[in-house]
XYZ file of N, CA, C and O in Angstrom:
648
model
N 156.887 101.177 70.134
C 156.762 100.847 71.444
C 155.676 101.383 72.892
O 155.201 101.315 73.993
N 156.306 102.949 72.335
C 155.617 103.898 73.451
C 153.949 104.191 73.269
O 153.696 104.205 74.283
N 153.689 103.199 71.955
C 152.254 103.610 72.100
C 151.409 102.325 73.167
O 151.271 102.249 73.753
N 152.476 101.413 72.521
C 152.049 100.065 73.806
C 152.067 100.540 75.193
O 151.368 100.068 75.968
N 153.057 101.218 75.708
C 152.778 101.671 77.173
C 151.573 102.641 77.140
O 151.635 102.352 78.306
N 151.145 103.554 76.871
C 150.263 104.376 76.627
C 148.908 103.679 76.631
O 148.135 103.754 77.701
N 148.679 102.198 76.031
C 148.025 101.984 75.683
C 147.298 101.246 77.530
O 145.942 102.149 78.129
N 147.989 100.383 77.683
C 147.793 100.044 78.951
C 147.661 101.173 80.115
O 146.534 100.905 81.386
N 148.141 102.559 80.044
C 147.276 103.398 80.623
C 145.775 104.305 80.995
O 145.533 104.348 82.065
N 145.714 104.419 78.886
C 144.802 104.137 79.178
C 144.040 103.917 79.853
O 142.846 103.962 79.985
N 144.183 102.583 79.646
C 142.866 101.597 79.958
C 142.970 101.687 81.419
O 142.245 101.039 82.017
N 143.746 101.837 82.529
C 144.393 101.933 83.807
C 143.596 103.163 84.209
O 142.896 102.729 84.971
N 143.280 104.527 83.849
C 142.824 105.390 83.877
C 141.758 105.379 83.917
O 140.653 105.594 84.402
N 140.971 104.542 82.968
C 139.876 104.411 81.869
C 139.132 103.082 83.078
O 137.729 103.968 83.787
N 139.728 102.422 83.827
C 139.239 101.505 84.934
C 139.569 102.267 86.009
O 138.538 102.337 86.714
N 140.143 103.426 86.578
C 139.999 103.415 87.802
C 139.100 104.848 87.155
O 138.304 104.562 89.099
N 138.627 105.394 86.208
C 137.568 105.987 86.646
C 136.773 105.781 87.144
O 135.624 105.971 87.033
N 136.153 104.184 85.469
C 134.771 103.713 85.994
C 134.483 103.285 87.349
O 133.565 103.092 87.525
N 135.946 102.927 87.924
C 135.872 102.616 89.794
C 135.637 103.531 90.843
O 134.641 103.316 91.225
N 135.887 104.787 89.954
C 135.891 105.592 91.321
C 134.291 106.136 90.859
O 133.093 106.776 91.981
N 133.596 106.692 89.529
C 132.423 106.792 89.681
C 131.397 105.667 89.938
O 130.567 105.990 90.729
N 132.490 104.303 90.167
C 131.394 103.575 90.994
C 131.399 103.197 92.479
O 129.849 103.189 92.803
N 132.364 103.642 92.850
C 132.588 104.691 94.348
C 132.049 105.177 94.571
O 130.561 105.137 95.314
N 131.242 106.241 93.878
C 130.506 107.085 93.927
C 129.492 107.092 94.479
O 128.737 107.467 94.951
N 128.625 106.535 93.188
C 127.680 106.265 92.521
C 126.934 105.630 94.398
O 125.843 105.656 95.255
N 128.298 104.437 94.678
C 127.781 103.524 95.893
C 127.778 104.256 97.946
O 127.176 104.259 98.191
N 128.429 105.197 97.383
C 128.366 106.183 98.766
C 127.460 106.902 97.976
O 126.094 107.295 99.207
N 126.428 107.710 97.619
C 125.715 108.177 96.855
C 124.367 107.187 97.639
O 123.739 107.996 97.929
N 123.983 106.197 97.573
C 122.972 105.095 97.656
C 123.573 105.073 99.004
O 122.282 105.264 99.492
N 124.514 104.888 99.831
C 124.732 104.670 100.850
C 123.891 106.077 101.794
O 123.149 106.066 102.852
N 123.983 107.256 101.344
C 123.821 108.993 101.833
C 122.439 108.346 101.885
O 121.792 108.841 102.813
N 122.027 107.769 100.626
C 120.526 107.969 100.623
C 119.839 106.857 101.072
O 118.655 107.035 101.918
N 120.654 105.738 101.182
C 119.516 104.856 102.320
C 119.921 104.753 104.115
O 118.742 105.398 104.818
N 121.606 105.653 104.470
C 120.916 106.626 105.444
C 119.919 107.762 106.117
O 119.415 107.434 107.318
N 120.009 108.744 104.281
C 118.737 109.882 105.389
C 117.189 108.867 105.296
O 116.487 109.334 105.660
N 117.324 107.727 105.013
C 115.699 107.038 104.448
C 116.049 106.565 106.153
O 114.429 106.543 106.929
N 116.447 105.706 106.295
C 117.268 105.458 107.711
C 116.825 106.289 108.693
O 116.107 105.790 109.723
N 117.198 107.428 108.694
C 117.469 108.328 109.545
C 115.984 108.440 109.427
O 114.845 109.340 110.525
N 114.798 109.554 108.269
C 113.352 109.481 107.976
C 113.229 108.210 109.420
O 111.815 108.460 109.827
N 113.323 106.821 108.890
C 112.290 106.105 109.900
C 112.416 106.060 110.796
O 111.715 106.127 111.309
N 113.899 106.334 111.803
C 113.996 106.373 112.775
C 112.932 107.215 113.440
O 112.937 107.683 114.158
N 113.368 108.670 112.678
C 112.638 109.861 113.384
C 111.072 109.472 113.771
O 110.479 109.772 114.543
N 110.232 109.023 112.368
C 108.633 108.289 112.498
C 108.511 106.800 113.983
O 107.708 107.020 114.672
N 110.141 106.718 113.761
C 109.670 105.824 114.998
C 109.377 106.453 116.364
O 108.284 106.174 117.060
N 110.145 107.193 116.518
C 110.200 108.156 117.716
C 109.337 108.927 117.773
O 108.726 109.508 118.853
N 108.546 109.094 117.025
C 107.012 110.242 117.302
C 106.210 108.857 117.148
O 104.809 109.433 118.241
N 106.431 107.710 116.242
C 104.674 107.106 116.551
C 104.900 105.963 118.030
O 104.292 106.973 119.197
N 106.199 106.199 118.711
C 106.703 106.422 120.371
C 106.219 107.086 120.721
O 105.083 106.813 121.924
N 106.457 108.272 120.879
C 105.591 109.010 121.816
C 104.361 109.732 121.660
O 103.755 109.584 122.740
N 103.646 109.218 120.854
C 101.991 109.106 120.888
C 101.900 107.978 121.518
O 100.677 108.423 121.953
N 102.558 106.918 120.965
C 102.035 105.654 121.737
C 102.110 106.105 123.304
O 101.216 105.384 124.159
N 103.518 106.516 123.894
C 103.966 107.163 125.291
C 102.471 107.544 125.773
O 101.948 107.223 126.943
N 101.622 108.613 125.208
C 101.163 109.691 125.204
C 99.995 108.514 125.617
O 99.103 109.180 126.888
N 99.345 108.142 124.265
C 97.849 107.402 124.375
C 98.330 106.465 126.272
O 97.468 106.513 126.905
N 99.744 105.847 126.290
C 99.505 104.665 127.337
C 99.187 105.568 128.636
O 98.419 105.103 129.485
N 100.247 106.518 128.561
C 100.440 107.099 130.794
C 98.609 107.455 130.622
O 98.142 107.698 131.501
N 97.623 108.523 129.163
C 96.631 108.448 129.451
C 95.573 108.000 130.043
O 94.795 107.313 131.218
N 95.853 106.102 128.737
C 95.192 105.623 129.821
C 95.186 104.575 130.957
O 94.095 104.450 132.275
N 96.459 104.547 131.654
C 96.949 104.436 133.142
C 96.132 105.819 133.805
O 96.054 105.293 135.202
N 96.343 106.646 133.814
C 95.285 107.766 134.664
C 94.667 107.669 134.720
O 93.745 106.994 135.942
N 93.401 107.154 133.478
C 91.929 106.536 133.390
C 92.398 105.599 134.309
O 91.518 105.707 135.014
N 92.839 104.399 133.599
C 92.168 103.396 134.970
C 92.513 103.405 136.586
O 91.728 103.192 137.148
N 93.818 104.300 136.648
C 93.802 104.538 138.095
C 92.785 105.449 138.760
O 92.263 104.801 139.876
N 92.781 106.369 138.215
C 91.432 106.968 138.024
C 89.702 106.025 139.196
O 89.043 105.854 139.585
N 89.463 105.631 137.470
C 88.324 104.029 137.490
C 88.482 103.260 139.316
O 87.725 103.594 139.689
N 90.044 102.929 138.782
C 89.765 101.871 140.050
C 89.801 102.750 141.931
O 88.654 102.292 142.609
N 90.252 104.005 141.529
C 89.847 104.604 142.840
C 88.365 104.921 143.137
O 88.288 104.595 144.452
N 87.710 105.131 141.527
C 86.481 105.607 142.350
C 85.631 104.093 142.429
O 85.037 104.061 143.723
N 86.626 103.181 142.034
C 85.605 101.618 142.751
C 85.652 100.977 144.105
O 85.236 100.992 144.551
N 87.406 102.242 144.437
C 87.458 101.392 145.723
C 86.844 102.189 146.878
O 86.522 101.310 147.677
N 86.709 103.329 146.130
C 85.642 103.586 146.906
C 84.543 103.389 146.995
O 83.803 103.886 148.191
N 83.426 102.944 145.546
C 82.580 102.769 146.405
C 82.319 101.234 147.428
O 81.194 101.325 147.539
N 83.298 100.492 147.274
C 83.145 98.991 148.105
C 83.396 99.641 149.396
O 83.112 98.993 149.874
N 84.617 100.635 149.725
C 84.623 101.171 150.559
C 82.912 101.265 151.401
O 82.726 101.303 152.725
N 82.641 102.446 150.957
C 81.615 103.103 151.614
C 80.166 101.579 151.731
O 79.854 101.834 151.997
N 79.884 101.328 150.271
C 79.863 100.243 150.577
C 79.390 99.051 152.188
O 79.110 98.917 152.837
N 80.588 98.868 151.730
C 81.080 97.705 153.047
C 81.042 98.496 154.619
O 80.773 97.925 155.464
N 81.217 100.009 154.415
C 80.903 100.474 155.687
C 79.611 100.889 156.195
O 78.656 101.514 157.073
N 78.105 100.662 155.103
C 76.828 100.791 155.583
C 76.975 99.671 156.219
O 75.382 99.086 157.089
N 77.579 98.110 155.799
C 77.014 97.136 156.942
C 76.789 97.116 158.181
O 77.856 97.533 158.806
N 76.153 96.676 158.572
C 76.469 96.197 160.358
C 77.633 95.841 160.527
O 77.139 94.201 160.653
N 78.551 95.939 161.679
C 79.701 94.929 162.489
C 80.222 95.655 162.918
O 80.012 97.306 163.140
N 80.737 94.530 164.306
C 81.876 95.242 164.791
C 82.523 96.426 164.598
O 83.018 97.444 165.629
N 83.777 95.735 163.353
C 84.551 97.033 163.077
C 83.896 98.103 162.603
O 84.305 99.319 162.755
N 83.076 98.041 161.570
C 81.818 99.865 161.249
C 81.891 100.060 162.818
O 81.851 101.802 162.592
N 81.209 99.301 163.785
C 80.933 100.024 164.606
C 82.819 100.925 165.720
O 82.543 102.093 165.881
N 83.262 100.611 165.361
C 84.309 101.330 165.787
C 85.192 101.578 165.362
O 85.613 102.909 165.756
N 85.156 101.951 163.983
C 85.621 102.782 162.909
C 85.063 103.788 163.388
O 85.310 104.717 163.354
N 83.888 104.133 163.425
C 82.340 105.313 163.198
C 83.220 106.057 164.591
O 83.558 106.831 165.224
N 83.744 104.823 165.343
C 83.705 105.623 167.118
C 85.759 106.285 167.216
O 85.805 107.759 167.624
N 86.553 105.355 165.912
C 87.601 106.509 165.248
C 87.738 108.028 164.769
O 87.528 108.593 164.459
N 86.496 107.751 164.168
C 85.808 108.840 162.815
C 85.181 110.102 163.916
O 86.329 111.240 164.163
N 84.253 109.564 164.769
C 84.297 111.291 166.154
C 85.511 111.120 167.017
O 85.061 112.171 167.465
N 85.708 110.553 167.392
C 86.750 110.650 168.443
C 87.767 111.781 167.209
O 87.830 112.834 168.055
N 88.306 111.477 165.662
C 88.716 112.346 165.667
C 88.272 113.878 165.178
O 88.821 114.794 165.069
N 86.590 113.851 165.358
C 85.986 115.138 165.126
C 85.952 115.963 166.292
O 85.912 116.730 166.913
N 86.047 115.675 167.775
C 86.095 115.865 169.090
C 87.476 116.315 169.161
O 87.511 116.905 170.181
N 88.696 115.907 168.593
C 89.976 115.663 168.857
C 91.102 116.865 167.897
O 91.911 116.259 167.621
N 90.186 117.475 167.671
C 91.110 118.574 166.244
C 91.254 117.568 165.485
O 92.398 117.874 164.714
N 90.982 116.713 165.068
C 91.281 116.006 163.404
C 92.364 114.862 163.475
O 92.935 114.407 163.036
N 92.841 115.019 165.696
C 93.601 114.052 165.857
C 93.321 112.270 165.649
O 92.556 112.562 166.533
N 94.023 111.294 165.363
C 93.069 110.143 165.791
C 93.507 109.369 166.569
O 94.065 108.085 166.133
N 95.236 109.773 167.590
C 95.935 109.597 168.585
C 95.071 108.857 168.967
O 93.761 110.101 170.130
N 94.392 107.852 170.006
C 93.729 107.244 170.742
C 94.655 106.804 171.686
O 94.666 105.775 172.137
N 95.056 107.743 172.583
C 96.209 107.635 174.149
C 95.094 106.765 175.162
O 94.292 106.503 175.401
N 95.983 105.670 175.759
C 94.887 104.850 177.187
C 96.489 105.037 178.013
O 97.207 105.269 177.708
N 95.651 105.107 179.229
C 96.254 105.309 180.123
C 95.921 105.100 181.606
O 94.451 104.223 181.450
N 95.591 104.492 182.561
C 94.871 104.322 183.864
C 93.892 104.881 184.112
O 92.467 103.744 184.061
N 93.978 106.236 183.655
C 92.436 107.119 183.722
C 91.593 106.913 182.550
O 90.667 107.214 182.765
N 91.730 106.092 181.901
C 90.863 106.407 180.668
C 89.525 105.554 180.364
O 90.028 104.403 181.439
N 88.106 105.539 180.200
C 87.666 105.352 180.297
C 87.415 103.719 179.565
O 88.518 103.925 178.615
N 86.704 102.970 179.976
C 86.610 101.606 178.905
C 86.828 101.830 177.084
O 87.202 100.783 176.311
N 85.709 102.418 176.917
C 85.240 102.638 175.941
C 86.693 103.894 175.146
O 87.303 102.729 173.618
N 87.071 104.329 175.529
C 88.396 105.007 175.082
C 89.818 104.075 175.390
O 90.392 103.445 174.288
N 90.429 102.838 175.659
C 90.310 101.743 175.820
C 90.283 100.718 175.077
O 91.164 100.182 174.157
N 89.134 100.466 174.748
C 88.407 99.554 173.719
C 89.126 99.961 172.307
O 89.793 99.173 171.263
N 88.532 101.309 171.981
C 88.698 101.854 170.907
C 90.394 102.125 170.841
O 90.911 101.792 169.885
N 91.426 102.210 171.899
C 93.122 102.754 171.654
C 93.268 101.054 171.225
O 93.866 100.533 169.981
N 92.511 99.730 172.268
C 93.280 98.966 171.843
C 92.621 98.233 170.159
O 93.159 97.654 169.235
N 91.297 98.331 169.678
C 91.409 98.336 167.800
C 92.526 99.340 167.119
O 92.583 98.681 166.055
N 92.228 100.709 167.609
C 93.237 100.827 167.038
C 94.553 100.169 166.320
O 95.087 100.096 165.253
N 94.967 99.529 167.310
C 96.177 98.928 167.535
C 96.454 98.563 166.635
O 97.417 97.608 165.766
N 94.995 96.710 167.017
C 95.233 95.670 165.767
C 94.655 96.155 165.031
O 94.925 94.850 164.309
N 94.127 97.779 164.291
C 94.458 97.712 162.929
C 95.105 98.115 162.377
O 95.546 97.591 161.224
N 96.556 98.316 163.218
C 97.036 99.352 162.517
C 98.545 98.087 162.593
O 98.941 97.768 161.877
N 98.327 97.375 163.121
C 99.325 95.652 163.049
C 98.629 94.702 161.803
O 99.015 93.874 161.216
N 96.814 95.114 161.123
C 96.463 94.008 160.443
C 96.764 94.902 159.132
O 97.068 94.327 158.211
N 96.921 96.639 158.858
C 97.486 97.074 158.093
C 99.302 96.617 157.753
O 99.008 96.313 156.853
N 100.157 96.324 158.828
C 101.239 96.643 158.634
C 101.158 94.774 157.921
O 102.130 94.555 157.104
N 100.655 94.184 158.016
C 100.161 92.550 157.553
C 100.134 92.989 156.280
O 100.243 92.062 155.287
N 99.098 93.468 155.687
C 98.731 93.856 154.372
C 99.768 93.975 153.526
O 99.504 93.993 152.435
N 99.989 95.809 153.702
C 101.314 96.030 153.025
C 102.604 95.512 152.913
O 103.306 95.356 152.504
N 102.348 94.334 153.860
C 103.626 92.840 153.272
C 102.951 92.130 153.059
O 103.887 90.521 152.343
N 101.859 92.116 152.208
C 101.203 90.973 151.005
C 100.172 90.366 152.112
O 99.654 89.200 151.277
N 99.856 89.930 152.988
C 99.718 89.387 153.553
C 97.844 89.170 153.951
O 98.024 90.340 154.778
N 97.300 89.863 152.882
C 95.341 90.253 153.117
C 95.121 88.994 154.059
O 93.600 89.389 153.966
N 94.724 88.124 154.829
C 94.000 88.063 155.526
C 93.885 88.485 156.583
O 92.601 88.356 157.457
N 94.257 88.990 157.615
C 94.165 89.753 158.669
C 92.743 91.614 158.205
O 92.288 91.144 159.166
N 92.881 91.311 156.942
C 91.894 92.929 157.085
C 91.495 92.678 156.018
O 92.673 92.280 154.540
N 90.038 93.284 155.277
C 89.986 93.662 153.596
C 90.449 94.952 153.112
O 90.061 95.724 153.884
N 90.434 95.098 152.042
C 91.120 96.014 150.972
C 90.251 97.402 151.637
O 90.965 98.454 151.245
N 89.061 97.526 151.752
C 87.956 98.700 151.707
C 88.114 99.171 153.002
O 87.685 100.388 153.351
N 88.379 98.301 154.191
C 88.557 99.010 155.466
C 90.178 99.668 155.494
O 90.260 100.367 156.033
N 91.113 99.051 155.234
C 92.495 99.774 154.321
C 91.762 101.093 153.906
O 92.977 102.011 154.346
N 91.305 100.984 152.792
C 91.021 102.109 151.802
C 90.261 103.147 153.132
O 90.698 103.992 153.452
N 89.173 102.402 153.739
C 88.560 103.799 154.621
C 89.820 104.211 156.576
O 89.700 105.426 156.257
N 90.392 103.055 156.617
C 91.609 103.370 157.467
C 92.349 104.456 157.433
O 92.440 105.251 157.811
N 92.608 104.591 155.639
C 93.756 105.814 155.227
C 93.481 106.459 154.957
O 93.571 108.946 155.078
N 91.244 106.753 154.863
C 90.735 107.737 154.619
C 90.450 108.768 156.058
O 90.625 109.392 156.005
N 90.133 107.775 157.347
C 90.183 108.572 158.048
C 91.923 109.622 159.230
O 91.958 110.334 160.036
N 92.828 108.491 158.608
C 93.886 109.136 159.464
C 94.910 109.347 158.169
O 95.760 109.944 158.781
N 94.731 110.140 157.365
C 95.479 110.798 156.118
C 96.350 110.077 155.593
O 97.231 110.160 155.553
N 96.161 108.622 155.355
C 97.523 107.422 154.360
C 98.396 107.184 155.820
O 98.748 106.581 154.529
N 98.123 107.248 156.932
C 98.892 106.623 157.265
C 98.719 105.775 158.787
O 97.764 105.975 159.526
N 98.840 104.286 158.422
C 98.973 103.389 159.801
C 99.844 103.518 160.559
O 99.871 102.017 160.774
N 101.180 103.644 160.092
C 101.825 102.853 160.542
C 102.354 104.034 162.048
O 104.180 103.677 162.374
N 101.983 104.797 162.809
C 102.559 105.293 163.696
C 102.203 104.594 165.283
O 101.319 104.052 165.495
N 103.322 104.846 165.889
C 102.945 103.772 167.007
C 102.112 104.806 168.111
O 102.239 105.576 168.201
N 101.011 103.638 168.473
C 100.029 104.253 170.300
C 98.527 104.436 169.026
O 97.445 104.350 170.259
N 98.749 104.771 167.529
C 97.041 104.868 167.547
C 97.340 105.174 165.580
O 98.284 105.183 165.066
N 96.259 105.257 165.120
C 96.455 105.472 163.360
C 96.634 106.888 163.570
O 95.571 107.526 164.193
N 97.279 107.491 163.026
C 97.244 108.826 162.479
C 98.396 109.042 160.939
O 98.665 108.334 160.439
């Protein structure tokens, strides 16, 4: 009888040993899968870093080309004969005569030319505000660029372009 009891214990032991062996193999396989996934993740992260660097570089090049193109359009627009260009060049002259200041004050003693330039600057500032709010029918891009160039990229000061 004791043999009969030993046999099931031996069978149970063999079964447990076999299950334990399978469990260890499964654990090793999962560790291998985890290592493979971690390796794939690291590779993907490296590819992402390379792609982002390439994208950033491309973006810089595009922005540089846009800037060059805007400058060319601005310069071409300023070569044309127009009242706007005449007033723009008067503002440039004003800035040169007033130590880089583009503020064009106007009072009752101001000459007609200064009063006209002051009114023009105020009108350009208004058009600039419309432009910055998405309404681009009041002023063209190249004129915004020209005004920013002469005024140091700021059209929001009350009283003049500065």
